[in-house]
Amino acid sequence: MKNKILLLFFFILVISFAKAQQIKWSKEGNAYSRVEGGEIVSYALPSQQKSVLITKTQLTPKGAEKSLAVRSYTFSEDGSKLLIYTNSKKVWRYETRGDYWLLDLKTNALFQLGQGKSMSSLMFAKLSPDGTKVAYVSEHNVFVEDLATHKIKALTTNGTRRMINGTFDWVYEEEFACRDGFRWSPDGKSIAFWQIDATKIRDFLMINNTDSIYSYNVPVEYPKVGESPSPYKILIANIATGKILPMNIEGDPQQTYVPRMEWIPNTNDIIIQQLNRKQNQSKVIVCQALTGKTKVIQTETDEAWIDTKERWADSPEGWEWLNGGKEFLWVSEKDGWRHIYKMDLNGKETLLTKGEYDIVQIQLIDEANGYVYFTGSPQNALQSYLFRIKLDGSSSMQPVTENAPKGTNNYTLSPNGKFARHSFSSANVPSMTEWINLADHSPLTEKESILRKLSTMEINKRVEFFKVKTDDGIDIEGWMVKPTNFDSTKRYPIVFNVYGEPAAATVLDSYGTGFNGLYNGDMAKDGYIYASVDNRGTPLPRGRAWRKAIYRKIGIVNIRDQAMAVKKIREWTFIDTTRVAVHGWSGGGSSTLNLLFQYPQYYQTGIAVAAVGNQLCYDNIYQERYMGLPQENREDFVNGSPITYAKNLVGNLLYIHGTGDDNVHYQNAEMLLNELIKHNRQFQFMPYPNRSHGIYEGEGTRKHLNTLFTNYLKQNCPPGGR
């Protein structure tokens, strides 16, 4: 469900551009590098003087005609070696396996790691702290390769599709964003890694009917809601001896999760976060890597659930260390807001971000100058700005600049806290980027100044934001795009884009809002009002109470909020209440079905894609986090599932699902269809053979999907003012 696909189609080009522009900071923070024109180049700051670090010649293997297509790269600590990732392939949704090459910058020798192993089978290769070895995962085992002798040593040999070393099973990857599953020790003598035992997890069997005359099963180890998780072990492998020591972590590993693990700097200890099965209790545990002994230093509980690091950082990897590893930063909602705390290794906490506001994402710890930088938006939950606060807790939050443009401001900060790449967009302004001096937020060159560009730009305010108060007293925010040449004396059809679950929000003041990538043409020119509203439970920075009001009520609270907002919107004089449509994908598909079934008086047409029709069919980590355990409160799962209300369908329904969806299984569609058939409810259904959750594979697929969507909408919710 983390597949935030709502704006996927529009952002394909944006994401591709962003990948090409990924940067790596120098250790000092006064320069950055990136792949450019097949080379790795560096830019000095503030001058932006360009120099070539690695040429195409250096990136060309001996005897090859072409240089390596660099997907990502890492320099060794001393800068003498370059680790290159290329030829990447997907595991599930992410391209986490590929080939790795090592370039010795002293000799220009370039060689491929993992000789003898299958092509594109290496994962997460990392140089040892001293740069003499590389560790990686291949085919579910952990290996270490000596860079001088090229000798490869297997640290594990029991790896299979079901016994997973150094990486994760499907559900950890999807719902905790856990992919890289091993860590070098600070002294380079050991490796800590996860071992996930999926042997007790039942396979869900997808059927491939298209790639062979005889169909065949595609198994996915997939724990459905109510099924126990894969048990884990945290293991320490001694590189020299090959001996492996398990950490003696309290609790049943088949009823708990460990989504985070890192080494504590300058020690032989590791630190982990453990969640219970319901994910409403978190423990921070220190483990002695030499003995396996463990100590709980902090325990937190919540009446709903506890979010993990992926909610407030780019990934779950890393630990926000201070004071040489004696302290670290932690994020919690325990006082009703998402705040940053400082914690020591005895669990003593100091609240840093005091006040009724949420931090959104930690951007940088500038320990030298005593600040932590983070994004947030206390005044407008739809926008994003950069703030900082003192690490000793002595100050209130400070905006980095008072005159930041109104909208979504994102930053990549230099390690020394002097420079940043600042990108800005709003619902009505395409993304633009500038390099700034962080101290005063001034652009490095006036030519690229965002404020200067905005001052001369003629902005088309096509997206309008609004608020409505529902009959339940809930303040709901939304956006709409009115038809071109809008006439307030006429009534227009309105089409709602919906998601509505805790994984994503649709109402944001950033570019992409207001576009429908599934529609062929221009909805505004054709005479539609396009709109969206966000209900309680969506991950907006509006406080814990807003986000967690949905606990055990997915399919109830979010659906009522949506419908009650639409009830108010239907009172607007320019809305044609006989032409109201809704569409969504994944969780948004589920919401679409529930809205159409539970509130048929408000919606005439719905288009649902890849929906969870029955909550009991989805995975355990996501569904149990937000709904509890079906063994204890099964009625909540039933009451929130679209299948329960399918008999109420009276409007027009187009349901779409890929038969090869490993995320939201195709069985959801067939179960829902059976219920609709049982009650003689007429609908249109489109299965896409062997397509995944994104329904993009295969020649002509996207064109067909868009045409189907557009034609159905025009037929059942005709455009134009009347």
XYZ file of C-alpha atoms in Angstrom:
722
model
C 0.000 0.000 0.000
C 3.055 2.191 0.113
C 2.684 2.388 -3.642
C 1.618 6.031 -3.653
C 0.405 5.722 -7.194
C -2.080 8.553 -7.209
C 0.188 10.900 -9.131
C 2.445 8.236 -10.573
C 1.778 8.902 -14.206
C 2.392 12.629 -14.049
C 5.579 12.235 -12.046
C 7.298 9.656 -14.250
C 9.233 12.350 -16.120
C 9.836 14.356 -12.943
C 11.236 11.320 -11.141
C 13.438 10.401 -14.098
C 14.866 13.932 -14.091
C 15.424 13.798 -10.329
C 17.364 10.525 -10.630
C 19.618 12.115 -13.214
C 20.216 15.010 -10.845
C 21.031 12.992 -7.701
C 24.041 14.427 -5.928
C 26.653 13.270 -3.445
C 28.289 15.730 -1.078
C 31.993 15.814 -0.425
C 32.917 15.029 3.182
C 33.698 18.682 3.862
C 30.438 19.846 2.287
C 32.021 22.425 0.005
C 31.438 20.448 -3.193
C 29.062 17.913 -4.656
C 29.297 15.331 -7.423
C 26.880 13.614 -9.744
C 26.682 11.508 -12.905
C 26.577 13.766 -15.911
C 27.031 12.807 -19.552
C 28.300 9.364 -18.619
C 31.008 10.815 -16.361
C 31.173 11.683 -12.679
C 31.699 15.384 -12.269
C 32.214 17.632 -9.267
C 31.024 21.172 -8.585
C 32.843 23.353 -6.074
C 30.754 25.707 -3.948
C 29.999 28.549 -3.971
C 31.688 29.060 -7.372
C 29.994 26.075 -9.077
C 33.335 25.442 -10.798
C 32.973 22.129 -12.630
C 35.651 19.465 -12.824
C 35.629 15.884 -14.056
C 36.296 13.355 -11.327
C 35.834 10.135 -13.276
C 36.010 9.989 -17.082
C 34.221 7.677 -19.483
C 37.567 6.065 -20.211
C 37.992 5.202 -16.549
C 34.477 3.769 -16.518
C 35.062 1.535 -19.547
C 35.944 -2.098 -18.780
C 38.895 -3.565 -20.618
C 37.849 -4.768 -24.059
C 34.414 -3.104 -23.836
C 33.145 -0.576 -26.355
C 30.954 1.345 -23.957
C 31.496 2.751 -20.506
C 29.441 1.562 -17.556
C 26.027 3.158 -17.136
C 26.400 4.299 -13.531
C 23.231 3.905 -11.459
C 24.935 5.001 -8.232
C 28.421 5.190 -6.779
C 30.315 5.436 -3.482
C 33.842 6.611 -2.753
C 35.935 4.857 -0.140
C 36.641 6.760 3.059
C 40.108 7.792 1.855
C 38.866 8.626 -1.651
C 41.152 6.098 -3.364
C 38.467 3.708 -4.595
C 35.107 4.023 -6.312
C 32.337 1.450 -5.954
C 29.972 1.513 -8.947
C 26.448 0.088 -9.195
C 25.128 -0.675 -12.686
C 22.868 -2.997 -14.699
C 20.190 -2.808 -12.009
C 17.149 -5.111 -11.954
C 14.001 -5.290 -9.900
C 13.432 -7.658 -7.015
C 9.837 -6.623 -6.466
C 9.172 -2.926 -6.985
C 12.703 -1.689 -6.467
C 15.855 -2.164 -8.535
C 17.946 -3.487 -5.683
C 20.054 -6.094 -7.482
C 22.612 -5.493 -10.178
C 26.322 -5.565 -10.952
C 29.064 -3.838 -8.957
C 32.459 -2.719 -10.194
C 35.454 -1.379 -8.295
C 37.665 1.356 -9.742
C 41.055 1.819 -8.081
C 41.747 5.514 -8.558
C 45.485 5.081 -7.946
C 45.994 2.538 -10.727
C 42.788 3.070 -12.780
C 42.215 -0.677 -12.556
C 38.512 -1.480 -13.061
C 37.141 -4.903 -12.211
C 33.786 -6.501 -11.549
C 32.944 -7.819 -8.124
C 31.329 -11.198 -7.518
C 33.086 -13.033 -10.331
C 31.340 -16.324 -11.000
C 28.004 -15.163 -9.687
C 24.932 -14.641 -11.818
C 24.540 -11.397 -13.726
C 22.722 -8.660 -11.772
C 22.583 -10.785 -8.622
C 24.554 -8.583 -6.213
C 22.759 -6.367 -3.710
C 23.769 -3.433 -1.466
C 27.540 -3.722 -1.924
C 29.433 -1.623 0.636
C 33.111 -0.919 1.156
C 34.598 -1.764 4.535
C 35.627 1.234 6.665
C 39.302 0.757 5.700
C 38.459 0.251 2.017
C 40.136 -3.156 1.723
C 37.002 -5.274 1.347
C 33.498 -5.158 -0.059
C 30.486 -6.954 1.385
C 27.340 -7.738 -0.560
C 24.333 -10.011 -0.719
C 23.815 -12.472 -3.537
C 20.998 -14.995 -3.795
C 20.082 -14.543 -0.115
C 23.571 -15.007 1.295
C 26.120 -12.489 2.615
C 29.610 -12.407 1.102
C 32.842 -10.501 1.707
C 35.322 -9.982 -1.112
C 38.955 -9.042 -0.531
C 39.883 -6.287 -2.972
C 43.577 -7.250 -3.115
C 43.164 -10.961 -3.756
C 39.567 -10.979 -5.130
C 38.934 -13.935 -2.846
C 35.245 -14.247 -1.968
C 34.198 -15.542 1.422
C 30.651 -16.643 2.179
C 29.523 -15.520 5.627
C 26.260 -17.436 5.225
C 25.491 -20.514 3.127
C 21.920 -21.358 4.118
C 20.248 -18.655 2.055
C 17.228 -19.541 -0.047
C 14.088 -17.802 -1.242
C 12.685 -18.668 2.177
C 15.774 -18.176 4.381
C 16.838 -14.616 3.675
C 20.189 -13.226 4.834
C 21.201 -9.590 4.529
C 17.990 -8.429 2.920
C 14.244 -8.833 3.508
C 11.055 -10.588 2.519
C 8.284 -8.944 0.476
C 6.380 -7.432 3.371
C 9.368 -5.873 5.200
C 10.376 -4.246 1.906
C 6.902 -2.983 1.086
C 5.701 -1.766 4.483
C 8.889 -0.855 6.412
C 10.923 0.226 3.333
C 13.613 -2.215 4.540
C 15.832 -3.459 1.722
C 19.522 -3.219 2.693
C 19.874 -5.717 5.527
C 23.513 -5.673 6.686
C 25.961 -3.215 8.301
C 29.768 -3.083 8.576
C 31.080 -2.594 12.110
C 33.046 0.633 12.738
C 36.319 -1.330 12.953
C 35.558 -3.382 9.830
C 36.015 -6.676 11.660
C 32.371 -7.724 11.773
C 29.103 -7.474 9.893
C 25.691 -7.279 11.546
C 22.795 -8.538 9.472
C 19.164 -9.553 9.519
C 18.119 -13.119 8.860
C 14.448 -13.441 7.924
C 12.980 -16.925 8.160
C 10.090 -17.016 5.716
C 9.819 -20.805 5.749
C 6.652 -20.613 7.822
C 4.997 -17.974 5.615
C 2.533 -19.384 3.131
C 3.069 -18.596 -0.526
C 0.414 -16.644 -2.313
C 0.241 -18.154 -5.796
C -0.211 -15.787 -8.682
C -0.900 -17.408 -12.046
C 0.934 -16.474 -15.220
C -1.309 -17.357 -18.165
C 0.421 -15.276 -20.823
C 4.077 -16.259 -21.062
C 3.647 -19.946 -21.813
C 1.170 -22.322 -23.444
C 0.884 -23.986 -20.041
C 0.205 -21.606 -17.184
C 2.467 -21.616 -14.163
C 2.441 -20.331 -10.602
C 4.389 -17.304 -9.425
C 4.814 -17.749 -5.650
C 5.194 -14.810 -3.278
C 5.915 -15.370 0.405
C 3.152 -13.096 1.581
C 1.807 -13.021 5.150
C -1.871 -12.091 5.017
C -3.388 -10.044 7.813
C -3.859 -12.299 10.828
C -0.877 -14.484 9.901
C 2.220 -14.397 12.090
C 5.226 -12.498 10.683
C 8.448 -14.098 9.494
C 10.677 -14.571 12.541
C 13.958 -12.665 12.415
C 17.419 -12.923 13.912
C 20.013 -10.177 14.272
C 23.355 -11.889 13.715
C 26.974 -10.742 13.994
C 29.473 -12.370 11.641
C 33.184 -12.234 12.471
C 34.970 -11.636 9.168
C 38.220 -13.378 10.150
C 36.801 -16.513 11.776
C 33.445 -16.732 10.009
C 31.738 -17.374 13.329
C 28.203 -16.011 13.703
C 26.703 -14.889 16.996
C 22.949 -14.244 17.448
C 21.771 -11.330 19.572
C 19.667 -12.429 22.519
C 16.719 -10.091 21.858
C 13.766 -10.387 24.208
C 10.339 -11.237 22.851
C 9.012 -13.764 20.374
C 10.658 -13.053 16.989
C 7.542 -14.394 15.293
C 5.378 -11.820 17.076
C 7.682 -8.790 16.822
C 9.525 -6.772 14.162
C 12.945 -5.127 13.956
C 12.717 -2.387 11.293
C 15.947 -0.590 12.330
C 19.456 -1.695 13.276
C 22.801 0.134 13.286
C 26.212 -0.011 14.946
C 26.875 2.455 17.739
C 29.904 4.570 16.731
C 33.257 3.760 18.341
C 31.908 0.626 20.052
C 31.298 -3.078 19.576
C 27.586 -2.594 20.218
C 24.602 -2.306 17.947
C 21.276 -0.598 18.532
C 17.903 -1.732 17.261
C 14.262 -0.716 17.317
C 11.794 -3.494 18.031
C 8.037 -3.264 17.482
C 5.469 -5.648 18.833
C 3.079 -7.425 16.465
C 0.435 -4.672 16.756
C 3.131 -2.008 16.233
C 1.834 0.012 19.182
C 4.864 -0.661 21.393
C 8.400 0.341 20.462
C 11.569 -0.654 22.302
C 15.063 0.734 21.729
C 17.548 -2.011 22.561
C 21.328 -1.967 22.823
C 23.024 -5.267 21.940
C 26.584 -6.295 22.819
C 27.974 -7.667 19.583
C 30.697 -9.696 21.334
C 28.418 -11.450 23.821
C 24.897 -11.234 22.421
C 23.585 -9.662 25.636
C 20.938 -6.973 25.258
C 19.455 -4.109 27.256
C 16.230 -2.197 26.676
C 16.937 1.519 27.120
C 13.554 2.979 26.116
C 9.980 1.764 25.741
C 7.127 3.701 24.168
C 3.486 2.749 23.722
C 0.606 4.239 21.769
C -3.116 3.527 21.785
C -2.995 3.320 17.983
C 0.342 2.659 16.247
C 3.937 3.922 16.246
C 5.470 5.095 12.985
C 8.988 4.068 12.015
C 11.772 6.210 10.596
C 10.542 6.198 7.008
C 7.875 8.692 8.126
C 10.470 11.297 9.099
C 13.511 10.554 6.936
C 14.362 9.439 3.411
C 14.836 5.809 4.419
C 14.890 3.627 7.542
C 18.669 3.273 7.348
C 21.067 5.159 9.569
C 20.841 6.502 13.093
C 20.992 10.195 14.000
C 24.061 10.163 16.247
C 25.410 12.977 18.437
C 28.350 13.379 20.780
C 30.415 10.594 19.258
C 27.629 8.049 19.584
C 26.721 8.785 23.194
C 23.436 10.442 22.178
C 21.048 10.344 19.246
C 17.912 11.996 17.940
C 14.569 10.241 18.141
C 11.133 11.156 16.823
C 7.887 10.473 18.667
C 4.234 11.533 18.733
C 3.860 10.773 22.427
C 2.729 14.314 23.335
C 0.262 14.564 20.453
C 2.673 16.011 17.884
C 5.540 14.553 15.871
C 8.530 15.937 17.774
C 12.291 15.500 17.887
C 13.872 14.273 21.115
C 17.478 13.858 22.109
C 18.176 10.548 23.847
C 21.258 9.088 25.513
C 22.204 5.427 25.756
C 20.440 5.141 29.098
C 17.175 6.266 27.538
C 17.169 9.750 29.074
C 15.213 12.107 26.785
C 15.198 15.837 26.099
C 12.382 17.317 24.012
C 13.819 19.682 21.391
C 10.840 20.757 19.263
C 8.356 22.076 21.789
C 4.934 23.272 20.683
C 1.769 22.296 18.862
C 3.278 21.483 15.496
C 4.638 18.474 13.620
C 8.087 18.075 12.178
C 7.858 16.432 8.765
C 11.396 15.318 7.978
C 14.820 15.685 9.580
C 17.132 17.271 7.004
C 20.514 17.701 8.710
C 22.256 17.457 12.049
C 24.788 20.300 12.136
C 26.479 19.303 15.363
C 29.422 21.655 14.879
C 27.108 24.659 15.004
C 24.594 23.110 17.388
C 21.499 22.822 15.164
C 19.162 20.248 13.702
C 17.339 21.241 10.517
C 13.907 19.887 9.648
C 10.949 20.581 7.402
C 7.460 21.355 8.667
C 4.568 23.738 8.219
C 2.816 24.838 11.410
C 0.570 27.351 9.633
C -0.450 25.370 6.549
C -0.382 21.579 6.552
C -0.389 21.478 2.753
C 2.953 23.262 2.432
C 6.551 22.685 3.541
C 9.287 24.979 4.887
C 12.740 24.603 6.427
C 13.299 25.222 10.149
C 16.072 24.684 12.630
C 16.343 24.321 16.383
C 19.228 24.167 18.826
C 20.455 20.714 19.766
C 20.637 21.647 23.441
C 16.895 22.372 23.515
C 17.397 26.022 24.469
C 15.537 27.614 21.566
C 12.212 27.562 19.813
C 11.964 26.560 16.157
C 13.370 29.136 13.761
C 12.461 29.443 10.079
C 15.612 29.438 7.983
C 14.071 32.269 6.002
C 11.006 34.422 6.577
C 10.391 35.010 2.881
C 10.354 31.475 1.504
C 7.958 31.167 -1.443
C 4.509 29.882 -0.492
C 4.211 26.216 -1.331
C 6.418 23.165 -0.989
C 10.096 23.831 -0.263
C 12.512 20.908 -0.327
C 16.199 20.951 0.515
C 19.387 18.961 0.177
C 21.755 20.369 2.804
C 25.549 20.208 2.761
C 27.149 18.312 5.680
C 28.730 21.508 6.990
C 25.437 23.398 7.002
C 26.721 26.118 4.661
C 25.018 25.345 1.366
C 21.838 23.748 0.080
C 20.031 22.833 -3.068
C 16.583 24.367 -2.662
C 13.699 23.220 -4.830
C 10.283 24.828 -4.833
C 6.927 24.171 -6.383
C 3.301 24.858 -5.656
C 0.074 23.582 -7.104
C 0.273 26.358 -9.692
C 4.037 26.719 -10.126
C 6.224 24.025 -11.741
C 9.289 22.864 -9.845
C 12.331 25.151 -9.906
C 15.714 24.836 -8.223
C 18.414 27.125 -6.877
C 21.632 26.743 -4.907
C 21.716 28.840 -1.749
C 23.912 29.982 1.101
C 22.049 28.432 3.993
C 22.954 31.123 6.529
C 20.789 33.783 4.880
C 18.980 31.661 2.271
C 20.466 33.791 -0.496
C 20.995 32.294 -3.974
C 24.573 31.618 -5.036
C 23.768 33.411 -8.281
C 21.013 35.931 -8.854
C 20.313 34.312 -12.227
C 18.906 31.168 -10.616
C 17.091 32.937 -7.775
C 13.655 31.388 -7.269
C 12.223 34.585 -5.791
C 13.479 36.526 -8.801
C 11.876 34.069 -11.206
C 8.598 34.174 -9.305
C 8.539 37.961 -9.322
C 8.444 38.002 -13.119
C 6.287 34.929 -13.653
C 2.679 35.124 -14.712
C 1.057 32.420 -12.592
C -2.007 30.606 -13.840
C -3.989 29.884 -10.699
C -5.732 26.855 -12.144
C -5.770 24.978 -8.807
C -7.934 26.479 -6.076
C -7.763 25.334 -2.465
C -10.833 25.324 -0.222
C -12.092 24.194 3.186
C -15.417 22.744 4.228
C -16.746 21.833 7.667
C -18.705 18.592 7.699
C -21.854 17.865 9.674
C -19.547 16.082 12.142
C -17.612 19.306 12.756
C -14.496 18.112 10.903
C -12.513 20.686 8.915
C -11.660 19.165 5.548
C -9.259 20.723 3.067
C -9.399 20.189 -0.664
C -8.489 21.485 -4.095
C -10.343 21.847 -7.349
C -9.641 22.787 -10.944
C -12.584 24.489 -12.593
C -13.429 24.169 -16.285
C -11.829 26.520 -18.763
C -14.161 29.468 -19.381
C -16.046 28.574 -16.204
C -19.569 30.029 -16.059
C -20.920 30.318 -12.503
C -24.506 30.272 -13.807
C -24.050 26.747 -15.152
C -23.767 23.398 -13.390
C -20.769 21.170 -14.054
C -19.874 17.535 -13.371
C -17.309 17.025 -10.623
C -14.761 14.205 -10.521
C -12.961 13.417 -7.254
C -9.511 11.856 -6.940
C -9.319 9.899 -3.687
C -6.752 7.981 -1.652
C -7.868 8.338 1.955
C -5.584 5.898 3.827
C -2.545 6.522 6.085
C 0.008 5.934 3.326
C -0.567 9.142 1.367
C -2.278 12.511 1.083
C -3.720 13.966 -2.130
C -4.254 17.594 -1.066
C -0.814 19.208 -1.192
C 0.406 22.577 -2.402
C 2.960 21.094 -4.783
C 3.162 20.733 -8.518
C 1.258 17.743 -9.856
C -1.779 18.545 -7.746
C -4.787 18.950 -10.018
C -3.510 16.761 -12.847
C -5.113 13.461 -13.831
C -2.622 11.193 -15.552
C -5.318 8.655 -16.395
C -7.379 11.042 -18.501
C -6.753 11.454 -22.225
C -6.929 15.158 -22.871
C -7.597 18.163 -20.640
C -10.396 17.748 -18.113
C -10.774 21.510 -17.657
C -11.088 22.153 -21.384
C -13.586 19.320 -21.685
C -15.774 20.843 -18.978
C -15.084 18.882 -15.802
C -14.429 20.140 -12.296
C -11.580 18.003 -10.965
C -11.192 17.880 -7.175
C -9.855 16.051 -4.137
C -10.280 16.218 -0.364
C -8.202 14.679 2.425
C -9.879 12.958 5.353
C -8.712 12.196 8.866
C -6.088 9.459 8.838
C -4.056 10.893 5.971
C -0.423 11.663 6.904
C -0.689 15.435 7.011
C 1.162 17.480 9.672
C -2.069 18.205 11.544
C -1.204 16.390 14.767
C -1.458 12.860 16.081
C -5.216 13.065 16.696
C -5.859 13.811 13.006
C -3.631 11.014 11.730
C -4.719 8.343 14.180
C -8.465 8.986 14.206
C -8.597 6.249 11.571
C -7.252 3.507 13.869
C -9.382 0.369 13.481
C -11.711 2.446 11.280
C -10.248 2.283 7.768
C -13.276 2.112 5.511
C -15.428 3.900 8.086
C -13.911 7.179 9.354
C -12.094 8.056 6.130
C -15.104 7.184 3.999
C -17.525 9.200 6.106
C -15.189 12.226 6.099
C -14.935 12.047 2.323
C -18.677 11.647 1.835
C -19.605 14.378 4.310
C -17.218 16.773 2.577
C -18.784 15.913 -0.772
C -22.215 16.457 0.747
C -21.205 20.075 1.459
C -19.594 20.505 -1.950
C -22.781 19.313 -3.633
C -24.478 22.389 -2.169
C -22.347 24.694 -4.314
C -24.573 26.212 -6.978
C -22.267 25.306 -9.874
C -22.169 21.570 -9.072
C -24.381 19.221 -11.074
C -25.387 16.736 -8.380
C -26.459 14.212 -11.024
C -22.904 14.012 -12.350
C -20.578 13.227 -9.436
C -17.741 10.727 -9.993
C -14.842 9.402 -7.940
C -11.724 7.443 -8.841
C -8.679 6.068 -7.037
C -5.879 3.494 -7.200
C -4.757 0.970 -4.570
C -6.011 2.357 -1.233
C -7.784 4.965 -3.327
C -9.475 2.166 -5.238
C -10.717 0.764 -1.936
C -12.009 4.201 -0.959
C -13.712 4.573 -4.342
C -15.580 1.299 -3.852
C -16.585 2.151 -0.301
C -17.824 5.602 -1.307
C -19.857 4.215 -4.175
C -21.306 1.406 -2.029
C -21.802 3.193 1.305
C -22.914 6.595 0.022
C -24.687 5.975 -3.297
C -26.780 9.105 -2.717
C -23.681 11.273 -3.290
C -21.836 9.498 -6.136
C -23.157 8.219 -9.439
C -19.936 6.886 -10.987
C -16.764 5.273 -9.689
C -13.565 3.965 -11.288
C -11.527 1.792 -8.923
C -8.080 0.410 -9.788
C -6.164 -2.308 -7.903
C -8.392 -1.992 -4.841
C -8.344 -3.959 -1.607
C -11.883 -5.288 -1.760
C -11.487 -7.353 1.402
C -9.141 -6.107 4.140
C -8.548 -9.686 5.266
C -6.695 -10.245 1.962
C -3.969 -7.619 2.484
C -0.595 -8.022 4.212
C -0.141 -8.204 7.976
C 2.281 -5.301 8.571
C 0.155 -2.632 6.883
C -3.319 -3.822 7.812
C -2.534 -4.810 11.413
C -0.691 -1.533 12.026
C -3.831 0.466 11.311
C -6.556 -2.043 12.145
C -5.322 -4.331 14.933
C -5.423 -8.129 14.839
C -8.405 -9.829 13.184
C -8.245 -12.483 15.902
C -9.292 -9.752 18.350
C -11.475 -7.363 16.318
C -12.420 -9.097 13.086
C -15.614 -7.056 12.882
C -13.571 -3.887 12.198
C -11.985 -5.499 9.141
C -15.364 -6.672 7.886
C -17.068 -3.345 8.563
C -14.381 -1.440 6.675
C -14.205 -3.677 3.598
C -15.916 -2.717 0.331
C -17.081 -6.288 -0.201
C -19.400 -5.909 2.793
C -21.338 -3.149 1.038
C -21.151 -4.336 -2.584
C -24.860 -5.205 -2.528
C -25.636 -1.465 -2.235
C -24.244 -0.568 -5.666
C -26.725 1.482 -7.683
C -24.412 3.680 -9.745
C -21.856 3.046 -12.485
C -18.752 1.064 -11.534
C -15.652 0.363 -13.608
C -13.306 -1.967 -11.749
C -9.726 -2.556 -13.002
C -7.059 -4.931 -11.664
C -3.826 -6.535 -12.875
C -3.850 -10.325 -12.568
C -0.111 -10.326 -11.707
C -0.424 -7.852 -8.825
C 1.902 -9.049 -6.048
C 0.851 -6.163 -3.781
C -2.954 -6.070 -3.822
C -3.736 -9.533 -5.080
C -6.121 -10.166 -7.945
C -8.181 -12.343 -5.596
C -9.590 -9.074 -4.204
C -11.207 -8.469 -7.570
C -12.650 -11.949 -7.919
C -14.057 -11.942 -4.385
C -15.671 -8.567 -5.003
C -17.020 -9.657 -8.385
C -18.618 -12.708 -6.804
C -20.428 -10.509 -4.308
C -21.652 -8.115 -6.999
C -22.815 -11.035 -9.133
C -24.583 -12.591 -6.169
C -26.732 -9.475 -5.774
C -27.192 -8.906 -9.533
C -25.309 -5.636 -9.454
C -24.218 -4.650 -12.955
C -20.736 -3.239 -13.513
C -17.851 -3.133 -15.971
C -14.666 -5.040 -15.239
C -11.234 -4.941 -16.879
C -8.526 -7.400 -15.851
C -5.044 -6.680 -17.235
C -3.307 -10.042 -17.775
C -0.114 -10.549 -15.800
C 0.260 -6.827 -14.986
C 1.550 -5.759 -11.601
C 0.136 -3.216 -9.157
C 1.194 -0.336 -11.407
C -0.407 -1.843 -14.561
C 2.294 -0.569 -16.903
C 3.919 -3.685 -18.363
C 3.275 -4.738 -21.938
C 2.913 -2.944 -25.239
C -0.049 -0.583 -25.359
C -1.048 -1.077 -21.736
C -1.009 2.534 -20.596
C -2.710 3.795 -23.732
C -5.430 1.179 -23.312
C -5.921 1.961 -19.627
C -6.163 5.698 -20.243
C -8.582 5.216 -23.111
C -10.765 2.926 -21.014
C -10.784 5.384 -18.105
C -11.573 8.384 -20.299
C -14.306 6.736 -22.339
C -16.040 5.336 -19.265
C -15.972 8.682 -17.501
C -17.315 10.554 -20.519
C -20.055 7.994 -21.076
C -21.276 7.829 -17.487
C -20.389 11.307 -16.230
C -20.583 13.491 -19.348
C -18.520 16.700 -19.357
C -19.701 20.259 -19.892
C -21.773 22.941 -18.218
C -25.567 22.861 -18.365
